[in-house]
Every structure is written in structure tokens, then in C-alpha cells.
CSV table of C-alpha atoms and ligand atoms in Angstrom, one decimal:
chain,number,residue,atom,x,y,z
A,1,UNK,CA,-65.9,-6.8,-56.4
A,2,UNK,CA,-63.3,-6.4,-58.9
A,3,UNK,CA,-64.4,-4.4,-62.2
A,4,UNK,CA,-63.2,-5.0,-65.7
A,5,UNK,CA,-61.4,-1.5,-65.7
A,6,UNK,CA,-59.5,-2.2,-62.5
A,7,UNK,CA,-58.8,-5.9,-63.6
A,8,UNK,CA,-57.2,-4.7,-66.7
A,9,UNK,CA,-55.0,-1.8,-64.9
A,10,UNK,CA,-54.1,-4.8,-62.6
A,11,UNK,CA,-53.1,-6.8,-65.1
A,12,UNK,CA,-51.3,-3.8,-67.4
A,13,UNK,CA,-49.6,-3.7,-63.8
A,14,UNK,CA,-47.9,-7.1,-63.5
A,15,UNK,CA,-46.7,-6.9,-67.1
A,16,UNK,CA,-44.8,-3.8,-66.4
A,17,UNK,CA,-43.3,-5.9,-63.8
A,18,UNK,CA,-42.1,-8.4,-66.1
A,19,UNK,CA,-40.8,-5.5,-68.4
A,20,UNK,CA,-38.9,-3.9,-65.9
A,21,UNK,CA,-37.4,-7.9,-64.8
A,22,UNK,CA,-36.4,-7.2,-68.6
A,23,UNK,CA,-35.1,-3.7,-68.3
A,24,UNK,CA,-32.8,-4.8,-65.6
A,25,UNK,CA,-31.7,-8.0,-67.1
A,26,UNK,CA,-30.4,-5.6,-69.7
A,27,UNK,CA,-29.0,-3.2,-67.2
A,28,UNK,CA,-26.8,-6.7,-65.8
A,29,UNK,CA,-26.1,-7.3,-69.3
A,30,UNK,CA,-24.8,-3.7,-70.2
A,31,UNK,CA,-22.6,-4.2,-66.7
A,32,UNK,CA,-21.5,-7.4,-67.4
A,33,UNK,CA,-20.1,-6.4,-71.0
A,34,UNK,CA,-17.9,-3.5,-69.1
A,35,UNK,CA,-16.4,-6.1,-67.2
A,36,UNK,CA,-18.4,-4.4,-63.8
A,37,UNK,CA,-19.6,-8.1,-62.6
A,38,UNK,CA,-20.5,-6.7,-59.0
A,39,UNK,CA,-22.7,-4.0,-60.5
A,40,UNK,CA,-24.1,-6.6,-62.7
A,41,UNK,CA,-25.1,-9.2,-59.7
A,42,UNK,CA,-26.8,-6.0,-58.2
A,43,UNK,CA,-29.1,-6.0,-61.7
A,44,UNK,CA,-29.2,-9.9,-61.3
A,45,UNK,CA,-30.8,-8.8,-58.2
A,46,UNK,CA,-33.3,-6.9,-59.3
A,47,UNK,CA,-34.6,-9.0,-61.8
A,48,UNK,CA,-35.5,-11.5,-59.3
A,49,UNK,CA,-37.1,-8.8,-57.0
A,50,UNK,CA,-38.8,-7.7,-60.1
A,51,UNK,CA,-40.3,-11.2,-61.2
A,52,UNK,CA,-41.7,-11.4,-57.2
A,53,UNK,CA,-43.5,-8.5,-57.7
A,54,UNK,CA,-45.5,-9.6,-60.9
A,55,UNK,CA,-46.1,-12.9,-59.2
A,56,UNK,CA,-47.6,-10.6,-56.2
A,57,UNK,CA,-49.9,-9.5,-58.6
A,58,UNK,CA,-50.5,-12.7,-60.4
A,59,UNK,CA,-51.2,-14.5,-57.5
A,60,UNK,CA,-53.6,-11.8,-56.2
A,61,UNK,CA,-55.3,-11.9,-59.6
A,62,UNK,CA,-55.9,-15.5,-59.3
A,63,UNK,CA,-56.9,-15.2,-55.5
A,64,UNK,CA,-59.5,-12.8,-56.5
A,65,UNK,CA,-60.7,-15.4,-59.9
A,66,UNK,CA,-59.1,-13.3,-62.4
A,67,UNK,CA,-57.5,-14.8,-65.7
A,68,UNK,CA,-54.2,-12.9,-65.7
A,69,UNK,CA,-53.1,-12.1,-68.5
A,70,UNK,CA,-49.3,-12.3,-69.8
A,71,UNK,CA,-48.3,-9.9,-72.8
A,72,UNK,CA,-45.6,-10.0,-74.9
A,73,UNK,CA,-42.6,-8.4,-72.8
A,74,UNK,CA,-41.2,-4.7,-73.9
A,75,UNK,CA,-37.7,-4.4,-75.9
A,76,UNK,CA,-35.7,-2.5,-73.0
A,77,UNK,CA,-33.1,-0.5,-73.5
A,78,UNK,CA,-29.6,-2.0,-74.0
A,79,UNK,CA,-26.8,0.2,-74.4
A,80,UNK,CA,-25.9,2.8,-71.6
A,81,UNK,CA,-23.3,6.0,-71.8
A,82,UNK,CA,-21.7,4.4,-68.0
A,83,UNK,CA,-22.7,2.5,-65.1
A,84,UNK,CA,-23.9,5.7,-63.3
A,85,UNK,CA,-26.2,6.3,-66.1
A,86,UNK,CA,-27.3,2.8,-65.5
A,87,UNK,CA,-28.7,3.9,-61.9
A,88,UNK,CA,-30.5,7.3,-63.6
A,89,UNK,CA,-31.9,5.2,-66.1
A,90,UNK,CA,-33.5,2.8,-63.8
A,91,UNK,CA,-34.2,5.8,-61.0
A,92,UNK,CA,-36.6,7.1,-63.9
A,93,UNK,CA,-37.7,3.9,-64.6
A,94,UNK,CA,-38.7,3.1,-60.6
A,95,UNK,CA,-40.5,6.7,-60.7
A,96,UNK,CA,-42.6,5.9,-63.5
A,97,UNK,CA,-44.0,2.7,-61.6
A,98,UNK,CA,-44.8,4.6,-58.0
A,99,UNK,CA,-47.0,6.8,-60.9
A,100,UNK,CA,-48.4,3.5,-62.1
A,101,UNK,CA,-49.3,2.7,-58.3
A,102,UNK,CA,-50.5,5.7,-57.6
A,103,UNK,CA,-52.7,5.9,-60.3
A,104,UNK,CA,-54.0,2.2,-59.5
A,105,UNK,CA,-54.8,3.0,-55.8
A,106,UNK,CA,-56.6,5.9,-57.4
A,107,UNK,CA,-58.7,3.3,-59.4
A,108,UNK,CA,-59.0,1.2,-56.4
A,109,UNK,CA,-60.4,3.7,-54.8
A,110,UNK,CA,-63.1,4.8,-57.3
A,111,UNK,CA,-64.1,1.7,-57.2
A,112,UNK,CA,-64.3,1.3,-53.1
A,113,UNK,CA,-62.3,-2.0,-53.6
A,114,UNK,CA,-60.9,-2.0,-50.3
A,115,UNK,CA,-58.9,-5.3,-50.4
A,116,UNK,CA,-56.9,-4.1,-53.4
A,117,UNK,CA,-56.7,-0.9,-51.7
A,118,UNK,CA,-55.3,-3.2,-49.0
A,119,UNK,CA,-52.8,-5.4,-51.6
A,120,UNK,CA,-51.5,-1.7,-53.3
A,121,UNK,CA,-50.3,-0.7,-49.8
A,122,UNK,CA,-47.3,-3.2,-50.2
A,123,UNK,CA,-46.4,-1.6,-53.5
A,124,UNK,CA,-46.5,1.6,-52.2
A,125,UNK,CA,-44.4,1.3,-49.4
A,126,UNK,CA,-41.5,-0.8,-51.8
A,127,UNK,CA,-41.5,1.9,-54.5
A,128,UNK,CA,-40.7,4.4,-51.4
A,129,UNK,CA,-37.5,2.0,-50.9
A,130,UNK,CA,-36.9,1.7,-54.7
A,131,UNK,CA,-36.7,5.2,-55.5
A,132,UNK,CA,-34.3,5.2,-52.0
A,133,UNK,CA,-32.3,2.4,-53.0
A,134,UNK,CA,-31.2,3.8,-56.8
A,135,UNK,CA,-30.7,7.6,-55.5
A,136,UNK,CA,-28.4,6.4,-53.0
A,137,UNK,CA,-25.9,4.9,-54.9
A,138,UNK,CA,-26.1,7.6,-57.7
A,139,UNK,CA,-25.2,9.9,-55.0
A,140,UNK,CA,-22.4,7.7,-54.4
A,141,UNK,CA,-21.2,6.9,-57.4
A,142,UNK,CA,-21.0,10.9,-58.4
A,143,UNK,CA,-19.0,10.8,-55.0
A,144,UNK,CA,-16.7,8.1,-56.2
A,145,UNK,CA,-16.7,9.8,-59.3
A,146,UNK,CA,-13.2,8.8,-60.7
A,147,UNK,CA,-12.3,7.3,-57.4
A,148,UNK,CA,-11.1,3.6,-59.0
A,149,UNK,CA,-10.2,2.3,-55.7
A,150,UNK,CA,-13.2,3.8,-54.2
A,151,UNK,CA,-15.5,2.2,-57.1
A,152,UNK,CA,-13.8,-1.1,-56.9
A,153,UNK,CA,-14.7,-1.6,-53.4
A,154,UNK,CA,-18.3,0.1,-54.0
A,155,UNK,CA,-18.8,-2.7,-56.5
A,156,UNK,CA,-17.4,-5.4,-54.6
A,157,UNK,CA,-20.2,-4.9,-52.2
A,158,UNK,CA,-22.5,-4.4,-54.5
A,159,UNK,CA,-21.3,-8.1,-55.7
A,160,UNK,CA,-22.9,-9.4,-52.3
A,161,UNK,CA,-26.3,-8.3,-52.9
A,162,UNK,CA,-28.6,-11.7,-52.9
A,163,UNK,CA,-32.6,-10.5,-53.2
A,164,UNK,CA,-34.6,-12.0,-50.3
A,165,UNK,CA,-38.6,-11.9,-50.8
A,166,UNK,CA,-40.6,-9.8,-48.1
A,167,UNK,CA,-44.4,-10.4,-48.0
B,1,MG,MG1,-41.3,-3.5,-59.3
């Protein structure tokens, strides 16, 4: 059975989904203004992959006869110092949910609620990739560095990037 406690933190947990759906709607916004359309589409992305992660949660809240609970969404941040600082910022911001899981599985596991143990795995295992996916291209991009040619093909790719839910 699902307590209050670990109801709430669920909850508190989709709603930072939805914030950081915000946060990188920003991010696209920021890249869009700098005329950087490919890095923007990559943010585009991410909103979308962001939104299917707080509807994870929201359907497993309802699943489980939970009222979820939507909250009033958090002002992100909106100006940046360069695309690069773009990926940092969001690197930081992918860190701060694995702590957010982690501390949730913890919970979970007070509370020997081994199905949400089970529904956390998921999470786990995609903040792994998260934190994977932005230090890549920061590594990359300090490679490109001044590189124009270099970062106008980097971007171009990153202009192909279409999210496709995994379950
Ligand atoms: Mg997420």
C-alpha cells in the first residue's frame, strides 16, 4: 500500500517533470532566439520526453487510486551566457532529478512498496542515459569549440532528433 508520505513525494515527482518540460521549453526558446534552430528541435525534444515522464507517473498514480496532483509550474530560467552553457545548465538540472529518484526509491523502500520499487527502476535506468546524453555533447561542443563548420554540422544533426517513447 501506498502511504500519504510516498504519495506526496510521488506526486512532488511528476511536477518536477512538468517543470523541467518548462525548463527546456525555455532552453529551445533561448536557442531559437540565437538563430541555433537545430539545437533548439533537440530542446523541442526534450520537452516531449519530459511531458512522457510525468504522464509515467500520473498514470501510475491513478493505477494505484491516487488523485494526482498538478501544481503551478516553476519560472525556469530564460537567458543563457551560450548554447554550451545551455547543455551545463540542463546537465545540473538532469543530476538534480537522479537525486530526486534516488531519494524516492529510498522512500519506497522504507516503506517495502515493492511495485513502486518496481515503477522507479525505469527512472533510474533513463536518468543514467540523461546524464550520458547532455555530457556527451558538452564534451563535444568544447571540442568544436570555435569550430563553425564543425558546429553547423553538429547542429544539423542535432536538428533530426524526433523523441520516441520507450516503456
Ligand atoms: Mg525527466
Amino acid at each position: 500500500m501506498i502511504t500519504a508520505n510516498l504519495a506526496d513525494a510521488l506526486n512532488k515527482q511528476m511536477n518536477n517533470e512538468f517543470d523541467a518540460a518548462q525548463a527546456y521549453l525555455a532552453m529551445a526558446a533561448y536557442c531559437e532566439n540565437e538563430n541555433y534552430g537545430g539545437f533548439a528541435n533537440f530542446y523541442l525534444q526534450q520537452v516531449e520526453e519530459e511531458r512522457f515522464h510525468a504522464m509515467k507517473i500520473y498514470n501510475y498514480l491513478n493505477d494505484r487510486g491516487i488523485h494526482a496532483k498538478i501544481t503551478a509550474i516553476s519560472e525556469p530560467k530564460i537567458e543563457f551566457d551560450s548554447i554550451l552553457h545551455t547543455f551545463e545548465y540542463a546537465l545540473e538540472q538532469e543530476k538534480s532529478v537522479t537525486k530526486n529518484f534516488y531519494d524516492l526509491t529510498d522512500l519506497a523502500w522504507q516503506e517495502k512498496e515493492h511495485a513502486t520499487i518496481s515503477f522507479l527502476q525505469w527512472f533510474l535506468d533513463e536518468q543514467v542515459e540523461e546524464e550520458a546524453t547532455f555530457d556527451t555533447h558538452i564534451e563535444y561542443l568544447k571540442r568544436i569549440n570555435e569550430d563553425k563548420n564543425a558546429l553547423f554540422v553538429y547542429e544539423k544533426e542535432l536538428g533530426q532528433r524526433v523523441f520516441t517513447p520507450e516503456n
